[in-house]
Structure formats: C-alpha cells, structure tokens
Short mmCIF file of C-alpha atoms in Angstrom, two decimals:
data_model
loop_
_atom_site.label_atom_id
_atom_site.label_comp_id
_atom_site.label_asym_id
_atom_site.label_seq_id
_atom_site.Cartn_x
_atom_site.Cartn_y
_atom_site.Cartn_z
CA MET A 1 -4.50 24.23 0.25
CA ASN A 2 -1.95 21.52 1.14
CA LEU A 3 -1.15 18.58 -1.10
CA GLN A 4 -3.39 16.14 0.81
CA SER A 5 -6.38 18.48 0.58
CA ALA A 6 -5.75 18.88 -3.14
CA VAL A 7 -5.66 15.09 -3.58
CA VAL A 8 -8.91 14.71 -1.61
CA CYS A 9 -10.61 17.35 -3.75
CA GLU A 10 -9.40 15.72 -6.96
CA LEU A 11 -10.57 12.24 -5.92
CA LYS A 12 -13.87 13.58 -4.61
CA GLU A 13 -14.55 15.16 -7.99
CA LYS A 14 -13.81 11.86 -9.73
CA ILE A 15 -16.22 9.93 -7.49
CA GLN A 16 -18.89 12.58 -7.91
CA GLY A 17 -18.35 12.26 -11.65
CA SER A 18 -18.16 9.04 -13.63
CA CYS A 19 -15.69 7.10 -11.42
CA ARG A 20 -17.61 4.15 -9.97
CA LEU A 21 -14.56 2.38 -8.61
CA LEU A 22 -11.60 4.17 -6.99
CA ILE A 23 -8.56 2.03 -6.09
CA LEU A 24 -5.99 3.43 -3.67
CA VAL A 25 -2.72 1.49 -3.78
CA GLY A 26 0.60 1.74 -1.96
CA ILE A 27 2.82 0.01 0.59
CA ALA A 28 1.54 -0.92 4.06
CA GLY A 29 0.98 2.06 6.33
CA ILE A 30 1.27 4.69 3.60
CA GLY A 31 -2.17 6.12 4.41
CA LYS A 32 -4.61 4.36 2.07
CA THR A 33 -7.27 3.70 4.69
CA ALA A 34 -6.91 7.17 6.20
CA LEU A 35 -7.44 8.74 2.77
CA ALA A 36 -10.46 6.50 2.12
CA GLU A 37 -11.98 7.51 5.47
CA ARG A 38 -11.42 11.18 4.72
CA LEU A 39 -13.12 10.76 1.36
CA VAL A 40 -16.08 9.09 3.07
CA VAL A 41 -16.50 12.09 5.38
CA GLU A 42 -16.39 14.43 2.39
CA LEU A 43 -18.83 12.34 0.35
CA GLN A 44 -21.42 11.25 2.90
CA PRO A 45 -23.72 14.24 2.44
CA ASP A 46 -24.28 12.83 -1.07
CA TRP A 47 -23.95 9.13 -0.28
CA THR A 48 -25.72 8.52 3.06
CA LYS A 49 -25.80 4.72 2.72
CA PHE A 50 -22.34 3.64 3.79
CA HIS A 51 -20.78 0.19 4.15
CA GLN A 52 -17.23 -0.88 4.98
CA GLU A 53 -15.59 -4.29 4.50
CA ASN A 54 -12.10 -5.22 5.69
CA PHE A 55 -10.65 -8.36 4.12
CA GLU A 56 -7.90 -8.42 6.73
CA ASN A 57 -10.59 -9.66 9.14
CA GLU A 58 -10.04 -13.41 9.01
CA GLN A 59 -13.13 -14.04 11.17
CA GLN A 60 -15.40 -13.47 8.17
CA ALA A 61 -15.51 -15.41 4.90
CA SER A 62 -14.19 -13.40 1.94
CA ASP A 63 -15.45 -15.46 -1.01
CA PHE A 64 -17.82 -13.49 -3.21
CA ALA A 65 -21.00 -15.42 -2.40
CA SER A 66 -20.54 -15.05 1.37
CA VAL A 67 -19.75 -11.34 1.15
CA ALA A 68 -22.59 -10.62 -1.29
CA ALA A 69 -25.11 -12.43 0.91
CA ARG A 70 -23.84 -10.55 3.96
CA TRP A 71 -24.17 -7.17 2.25
CA LEU A 72 -27.59 -7.89 0.79
CA GLU A 73 -28.98 -9.09 4.12
CA LYS A 74 -27.66 -5.98 5.83
CA TRP A 75 -29.40 -3.90 3.19
CA GLY A 76 -32.75 -5.59 3.80
CA GLU A 77 -32.84 -8.41 1.25
CA ALA A 78 -34.14 -11.81 2.31
CA ILE A 79 -31.55 -14.38 1.23
CA THR A 80 -32.64 -18.03 1.36
CA GLN A 81 -30.30 -20.98 1.73
CA GLU A 82 -30.98 -21.80 -1.92
CA ASN A 83 -30.04 -18.22 -2.93
CA ARG A 84 -26.72 -18.58 -1.13
CA GLN A 85 -25.74 -21.43 -3.43
CA ASP A 86 -26.62 -19.47 -6.59
CA THR A 87 -23.65 -17.17 -7.22
CA ASN A 88 -25.14 -15.68 -10.40
CA TYR A 89 -28.30 -14.75 -8.54
CA LEU A 90 -26.29 -13.03 -5.79
CA LEU A 91 -24.08 -11.23 -8.31
CA ASN A 92 -27.00 -9.91 -10.36
CA LEU A 93 -28.96 -8.87 -7.28
CA LEU A 94 -25.98 -7.09 -5.73
CA VAL A 95 -25.13 -5.22 -8.94
CA LYS A 96 -28.81 -4.25 -9.34
CA ARG A 97 -28.88 -2.99 -5.78
CA LEU A 98 -25.71 -0.92 -6.28
CA ARG A 99 -26.91 0.43 -9.61
CA GLU A 100 -30.28 1.61 -8.28
CA ASN A 101 -29.21 2.96 -4.87
CA ARG A 102 -26.61 5.49 -3.72
CA TYR A 103 -24.34 3.26 -1.66
CA LEU A 104 -20.79 4.26 -0.74
CA VAL A 105 -18.80 1.07 -0.15
CA VAL A 106 -15.22 0.95 1.16
CA ILE A 107 -13.24 -2.29 0.87
CA ASP A 108 -9.96 -2.41 2.82
CA SER A 109 -6.99 -4.73 2.23
CA LEU A 110 -8.14 -6.06 -1.13
CA GLU A 111 -4.73 -7.74 -1.51
CA SER A 112 -5.92 -10.34 1.02
CA ILE A 113 -8.22 -11.89 -1.59
CA LEU A 114 -5.66 -11.92 -4.42
CA GLU A 115 -3.37 -14.71 -5.58
CA GLY A 116 -1.51 -15.66 -8.74
CA ASN A 117 0.47 -18.02 -10.88
CA GLU A 118 3.26 -17.63 -13.42
CA GLU A 119 1.05 -18.23 -16.46
CA GLU A 120 -1.76 -15.79 -15.71
CA GLY A 121 -0.20 -13.17 -13.45
CA TRP A 122 0.16 -12.65 -9.75
CA ASN A 123 -2.68 -10.28 -8.94
CA ASP A 124 -5.78 -12.31 -9.71
CA PHE A 125 -8.73 -12.85 -7.41
CA LYS A 126 -8.72 -16.12 -5.47
CA ASP A 127 -12.45 -16.32 -6.20
CA ASN A 128 -13.04 -15.43 -9.85
CA GLU A 129 -16.59 -14.30 -9.02
CA TRP A 130 -15.05 -11.09 -7.71
CA ALA A 131 -13.64 -10.39 -11.19
CA LYS A 132 -17.10 -11.02 -12.68
CA PHE A 133 -18.69 -8.73 -10.11
CA PHE A 134 -16.39 -5.76 -10.80
CA GLU A 135 -16.77 -6.24 -14.56
CA SER A 136 -20.57 -6.30 -14.22
CA LEU A 137 -20.51 -3.17 -12.09
CA LEU A 138 -18.29 -1.29 -14.55
CA SER A 139 -20.07 -2.47 -17.69
CA ALA A 140 -23.54 -1.55 -16.44
CA GLU A 141 -25.25 1.22 -18.37
CA SER A 142 -25.50 3.32 -15.20
CA CYS A 143 -24.62 3.05 -11.53
CA GLN A 144 -25.60 5.30 -8.61
CA SER A 145 -23.25 3.70 -6.06
CA ARG A 146 -19.52 4.26 -5.63
CA MET A 147 -16.79 1.95 -4.29
CA ILE A 148 -13.39 2.80 -2.78
CA LEU A 149 -10.85 -0.02 -2.58
CA THR A 150 -7.54 0.04 -0.69
CA SER A 151 -4.88 -2.45 -1.71
CA GLN A 152 -1.16 -3.05 -1.74
CA ASP A 153 -1.60 -4.63 -5.19
CA LEU A 154 -3.63 -3.56 -8.21
CA PRO A 155 -5.88 -6.43 -9.36
CA GLU A 156 -5.07 -7.22 -12.97
CA GLN A 157 -8.64 -8.38 -13.63
CA ILE A 158 -10.14 -4.91 -13.38
CA PRO A 159 -10.96 -4.43 -17.10
CA ALA A 160 -8.94 -1.69 -18.79
CA ARG A 161 -11.67 -1.22 -21.39
CA TYR A 162 -13.88 0.39 -18.73
CA LYS A 163 -11.17 2.84 -17.63
CA ASN A 164 -13.65 5.70 -17.93
CA PHE A 165 -15.44 4.28 -14.90
CA TRP A 166 -12.53 3.41 -12.59
CA ASP A 167 -9.35 5.06 -11.40
CA CYS A 168 -6.17 3.91 -9.66
CA THR A 169 -4.26 6.33 -7.45
CA VAL A 170 -0.81 5.35 -6.13
CA LEU A 171 0.00 6.89 -2.75
CA SER A 172 3.51 7.99 -1.84
CA GLY A 173 4.78 9.55 1.38
CA LEU A 174 3.96 12.96 2.83
CA THR A 175 5.76 16.01 1.50
CA LYS A 176 8.14 17.99 3.74
CA PRO A 177 5.44 20.53 4.80
CA GLU A 178 2.93 17.72 5.39
CA ARG A 179 5.39 15.86 7.63
CA LEU A 180 5.76 18.92 9.85
CA GLN A 181 1.97 19.35 9.87
CA LEU A 182 1.65 15.77 11.11
CA PHE A 183 4.13 16.38 13.92
CA ASP A 184 2.37 19.64 14.78
CA LYS A 185 -1.05 17.95 15.01
CA THR A 186 0.31 15.37 17.43
CA GLY A 187 1.38 18.11 19.83
CA LEU A 188 5.05 18.59 19.01
CA GLU A 189 6.38 22.13 18.75
CA VAL A 190 7.17 22.89 15.13
CA GLY A 191 8.22 26.24 13.77
CA ALA A 192 10.99 28.08 11.97
CA ASP A 193 12.68 29.00 15.26
CA SER A 194 12.00 25.75 17.11
CA PRO A 195 15.02 23.57 17.98
CA ASN A 196 12.76 20.58 17.22
CA THR A 197 12.27 21.32 13.54
CA PRO A 198 15.67 20.26 12.12
CA TYR A 199 15.46 16.90 13.90
CA LEU A 200 11.85 16.29 12.88
CA GLU A 201 12.70 17.15 9.28
CA ARG A 202 15.53 14.60 9.33
CA ILE A 203 13.24 11.92 10.78
CA GLY A 204 10.59 12.70 8.16
CA ALA A 205 13.15 12.53 5.35
CA ALA A 206 14.63 9.22 6.51
CA TYR A 207 11.16 7.64 6.50
CA GLU A 208 10.29 9.40 3.22
CA GLY A 209 7.11 10.75 4.74
CA HIS A 210 5.67 7.32 5.64
CA PRO A 211 2.61 8.42 7.68
CA LEU A 212 2.23 5.38 9.92
CA ALA A 213 5.91 5.35 10.90
CA LEU A 214 5.91 9.10 11.59
CA ARG A 215 2.75 8.88 13.71
CA VAL A 216 4.29 6.06 15.74
CA ILE A 217 7.50 8.03 16.28
CA SER A 218 5.57 11.17 17.17
CA GLY A 219 3.56 9.21 19.72
CA GLU A 220 6.75 7.90 21.28
CA ILE A 221 8.26 11.38 21.52
CA CYS A 222 5.12 12.70 23.21
CA SER A 223 5.10 9.83 25.74
CA PRO A 224 7.43 9.13 28.68
CA PRO A 225 10.35 9.25 28.98
CA SER A 226 10.74 11.89 26.23
CA ASN A 227 7.51 13.74 27.15
CA GLY A 228 7.70 15.87 24.01
CA ASN A 229 11.43 16.54 24.20
CA VAL A 230 12.47 16.00 20.58
CA VAL A 231 16.16 16.69 21.25
CA ALA A 232 16.25 14.07 24.03
CA TYR A 233 14.58 11.55 21.74
CA TRP A 234 17.10 12.31 19.01
CA ASN A 235 20.02 11.92 21.39
CA LYS A 236 18.72 8.45 22.28
CA GLU A 237 17.51 7.18 18.88
CA GLY A 238 18.91 9.55 16.25
CA HIS A 239 21.86 7.30 15.44
CA GLU A 240 19.47 5.08 13.43
CA ILE A 241 18.50 8.03 11.26
CA GLU A 242 22.16 9.04 10.93
CA LYS A 243 23.02 5.60 9.51
CA VAL A 244 20.50 6.15 6.72
CA GLU A 245 21.70 9.69 6.06
CA LYS A 246 25.32 8.56 5.94
CA ALA A 247 24.60 5.72 3.49
CA ILE A 248 22.62 7.97 1.16
CA GLU A 249 25.29 10.68 1.31
CA GLU A 250 28.04 8.16 0.53
CA ALA A 251 26.04 6.95 -2.46
CA LYS A 252 25.77 10.51 -3.75
CA THR A 253 29.28 11.78 -3.05
CA LYS A 254 31.59 8.75 -2.95
CA GLY A 255 29.90 6.46 -5.41
CA ILE A 256 29.31 3.75 -2.78
CA THR A 257 26.04 2.74 -4.39
CA ALA A 258 25.74 -0.76 -2.95
CA SER A 259 26.31 -2.40 0.40
CA ALA A 260 24.74 -5.49 1.92
CA ASN A 261 26.31 -4.55 5.26
CA ASP A 262 24.12 -1.51 5.95
CA GLN A 263 22.53 -2.08 9.35
CA TRP A 264 19.30 -0.14 8.84
CA ARG A 265 16.68 -0.68 11.55
CA LEU A 266 14.09 1.91 10.55
CA ASP A 267 11.31 -0.66 10.96
CA ARG A 268 12.25 -1.96 14.42
CA TYR A 269 14.57 0.15 16.57
CA THR A 270 11.80 0.77 19.14
CA ARG A 271 9.03 -1.44 20.49
CA GLU A 272 6.25 0.70 19.03
CA LEU A 273 7.80 0.63 15.57
CA ARG A 274 8.08 -3.16 15.78
CA LYS A 275 4.47 -3.46 16.87
CA ASN A 276 2.81 -1.00 14.51
CA VAL A 277 5.00 -0.76 11.42
CA ARG A 278 7.17 -3.84 11.17
CA VAL A 279 4.33 -6.30 11.75
CA ARG A 280 2.32 -4.87 8.87
CA LEU A 281 5.25 -4.85 6.48
CA GLU A 282 6.20 -8.39 7.50
CA LYS A 283 2.83 -9.54 6.17
CA THR A 284 3.73 -7.96 2.84
CA PHE A 285 7.08 -9.74 2.74
CA GLY A 286 5.48 -13.01 3.86
CA ARG A 287 2.88 -12.92 1.10
CA LEU A 288 5.54 -12.11 -1.49
CA LYS A 289 7.76 -14.97 -0.32
CA LYS A 290 4.85 -17.40 -0.45
CA ASP A 291 3.34 -16.22 -3.73
CA VAL A 292 6.33 -15.30 -5.90
CA PHE A 293 9.64 -16.45 -4.50
CA ASN A 294 11.69 -15.02 -7.38
CA ALA A 295 10.23 -11.57 -6.71
CA TYR A 296 11.02 -11.99 -3.02
CA ARG A 297 14.60 -12.93 -3.93
CA LEU A 298 14.89 -9.89 -6.18
CA LEU A 299 13.57 -7.52 -3.52
CA CYS A 300 16.07 -8.88 -1.00
CA GLU A 301 19.02 -8.94 -3.39
CA ALA A 302 18.39 -5.41 -4.65
CA SER A 303 18.35 -4.07 -1.10
CA VAL A 304 22.14 -3.77 -1.41
CA TYR A 305 21.60 -0.62 -3.50
CA ARG A 306 21.62 2.58 -1.49
CA CYS A 307 20.32 4.67 -4.35
CA ALA A 308 18.43 4.36 -7.62
CA VAL A 309 20.15 2.15 -10.24
CA THR A 310 19.28 0.81 -13.66
CA GLU A 311 16.93 -2.11 -14.20
CA ASP A 312 19.84 -4.23 -15.47
CA PHE A 313 21.55 -3.94 -12.10
CA TRP A 314 18.46 -5.33 -10.39
CA LEU A 315 17.85 -8.16 -12.83
CA SER A 316 21.47 -9.29 -12.77
CA HIS A 317 20.92 -10.60 -9.24
CA LEU A 318 18.47 -13.24 -10.48
CA GLU A 319 21.03 -14.64 -12.91
CA ASP A 320 22.74 -16.21 -9.91
CA TRP A 321 19.50 -18.05 -9.18
CA ASP A 322 19.27 -19.56 -12.69
CA CYS A 323 16.35 -17.40 -13.75
CA ASP A 324 15.97 -16.76 -17.46
CA GLU A 325 15.08 -13.33 -18.86
CA ASP A 326 11.34 -13.97 -18.84
CA GLN A 327 11.44 -15.08 -15.21
CA GLN A 328 13.52 -12.04 -14.29
CA GLU A 329 11.08 -9.66 -15.97
CA ALA A 330 8.10 -11.44 -14.40
CA ALA A 331 9.63 -11.05 -10.93
CA LEU A 332 10.26 -7.35 -11.46
CA ASP A 333 6.73 -6.85 -12.76
CA VAL A 334 5.40 -8.34 -9.53
CA LEU A 335 7.40 -5.83 -7.48
CA ARG A 336 6.09 -3.01 -9.66
CA ASN A 337 2.51 -4.21 -9.31
CA ARG A 338 2.87 -4.48 -5.54
CA HIS A 339 4.54 -1.05 -5.33
CA LEU A 340 7.62 -2.48 -3.66
CA VAL A 341 9.89 -0.83 -6.21
CA GLU A 342 9.83 2.83 -7.18
CA GLU A 343 10.70 4.13 -10.65
CA VAL A 344 12.42 7.50 -10.80
CA VAL A 345 14.03 9.55 -13.56
CA GLU A 346 17.56 10.86 -12.96
CA ASP A 347 19.80 12.32 -15.66
CA ASP A 348 17.26 11.31 -18.31
CA GLN A 349 17.38 7.67 -17.22
CA PHE A 350 14.64 5.48 -15.75
CA LEU A 351 16.02 3.99 -12.53
CA LEU A 352 14.73 1.70 -9.79
CA ARG A 353 14.93 2.18 -6.02
CA GLN A 354 13.42 0.92 -2.78
CA HIS A 355 11.62 3.02 -0.19
CA ASN A 356 13.92 3.40 2.83
CA LEU A 357 11.49 1.49 5.04
CA ILE A 358 11.24 -1.38 2.54
CA ARG A 359 15.02 -1.48 2.20
CA SER A 360 15.43 -1.62 5.96
CA MET A 361 13.36 -4.80 6.07
CA ALA A 362 14.75 -6.28 2.86
CA LEU A 363 18.31 -6.03 4.18
CA GLU A 364 17.34 -8.17 7.14
CA HIS A 365 15.57 -10.71 4.93
CA LEU A 366 18.64 -10.81 2.68
CA LYS A 367 20.71 -12.25 5.55
CA LYS A 368 18.28 -15.16 5.83
CA LEU A 369 18.19 -15.73 2.08
CA HIS A 370 21.83 -16.86 1.76
#
C-alpha cells in the first residue's frame, strides 16, 4: 500500500467513525480536491446522497443564507421568500436535514469565504452565520451526514472543544515513489533501468512532490515537441531545475544560506506552468497582500533564505518595516495558518522554510516590494 492509499484509508475510517467534519488544508495545487474526490468514491456506497459546493465559483452567492437555501431546495425543501430572510430558520432546518439524513457534502476553496482583522485573527468567516452553522453541526447530539472541506487556511472559528467530531489534515507533497508513480500513470517510461528516471526524480525533488506542477510538466513532456522524450525536455528546460539544485547545494555545503538574487522560475518557465500553477498561486499571494500586508512582506523578505533558518531570522526582516514584536508574531502566525511556511526540525532545532514553489514566486514579489 502506498502512502496516498494509506492516507485515504485513515481518513475514510475517521469519516466512517465520529468525524463529522474533515478539513483538508495545504497550498494551492497540493492535491486537496483530488484527495476529497477520491474519498467520495470510497465513501459513496455508504453515503449515496452527495453534494459539492465550490466557493471559487464567483457566479453563485456564498453567504450562508443563500447557500443554505440552495442546498435545501435541491434536497426537496420548499423555501419561501420569507424563509430566505430568516437565517436562524435556514440554519436549524439545514442542520436538522444533515443530522437526520446521510449526506456527503464536499466544500471546495473554503478560504474564499474567509477574512480577518488584527484584533480577532485572520481566518474568520466573512459571514458569521457559517461559524454558527459549523458549531451547531458539531454540537448536535448526533449527525448522520459528513462534510469534507478543502482550504488553504484553517478557519479559526471551528470550535476546538468539539475536536472529537472534526479533524484537520495538512497535505504535503508526494513522496519520491509517489512522484514516479504519477509520471508512470501519465505515460512516461519509469523504471530502474530507464534513462528517464534520474531526470524525473530531479524534477520531482525540485518541486517537492507538488502534484499539480508535476502533472503539468508530465503533460508537457508527453506532448509535442517532446513527445515523451524526457531527456530532450531536460536538455531544453532542465537548467531551471539545476538553478534550484545549485542553490540548495550551496546552502548545505558552502553556508550560502541567503540570496535575494536567486532567479528561480519554477512557477512560470513554460506556458502551461504559468497557466495552471502560477495563476492559482498568484491568487494566494494576492489575498495575502490584501488581507495581511505584514505577512505578505514577511513571506517576500524571507524568500532570500535558501534553506531552513530560525524564527528570529525571519522576524528580523519586519524590524525594518517598524513592526513591533506582537505585529511580527501575528504576521508569522498568518503564514503558519495559511501553510505558506513549513516548520522542520534539524539538529534539535525548530526551523522555518518555504516550499520551493512558494519561494520561486516570493522572490519575484520581493523585487516589487522594494
């Protein structure tokens, strides 16, 4: 059983148990929606009533009353104009419906309905009725339905006191074997004796197993002009991967831990990467810049680090922007909550780093910041 299958089995068991609300979080393109869809396939024999909502769809209202009315009408409830104005009525009816029926509901891009402020935190619902709804669902004596949420941010208003009934799973990139499995499934020759394998392993490592990026690259290799020729693709585009490898190696062996001059273009060196990966990550950066400018500054400033460094190194960059200690910590907390910073342990120390793909974009944003 590979790691992904093990994760699916573990999450399936949770949903079949007491977990009413499963939240999958991680950076854009890391595979949250794909995992949710796989779980749905595994679960549908038990939960035949399925509904999916995507808050990235700007054509539909995302306030609680509108969504609740839409769901209830789809499920056969007659909702009058007067009912639509009564949020408590809609909330109670929706929770009742979910409690008494075996619905499996998937909500994608939950971060689209979150906002924040410095006093109360940065991951609150724009419409507080959503917070009331999730609390009502979790506090109910029993509930037959299950919900799977995908989000780049974890909502802070999901009550910790009901932790027995909800779970948050943070997704990271594919492991080395899983990366090769992905390339194999897309039609590329992968094997111990294949000349493709060393190059594909290097591509997978540079992108730290980011599924969307690797699928895009695999699709490009399989299409003209490469037509599946991995070596030809590498000869044309491999220099971008080599820049990343060189920078990381210099950080490890020569102590060159920081450089704002690294010209990483992992997110944009081909048209397909720009279209499918960069655009999605740009939305993440745009929301961060709009919502929490100090956190955006910190993400950009810390992109100079090629490797994991201490928290003090990161926070020192905000001193130049006249941020006091509380503001510095608040900015870093936002990056943690939005999974734009990774915490690792090296030599018995907790250190901070950026995913290579995030750093590639942050370096570009850094140029515009000064």
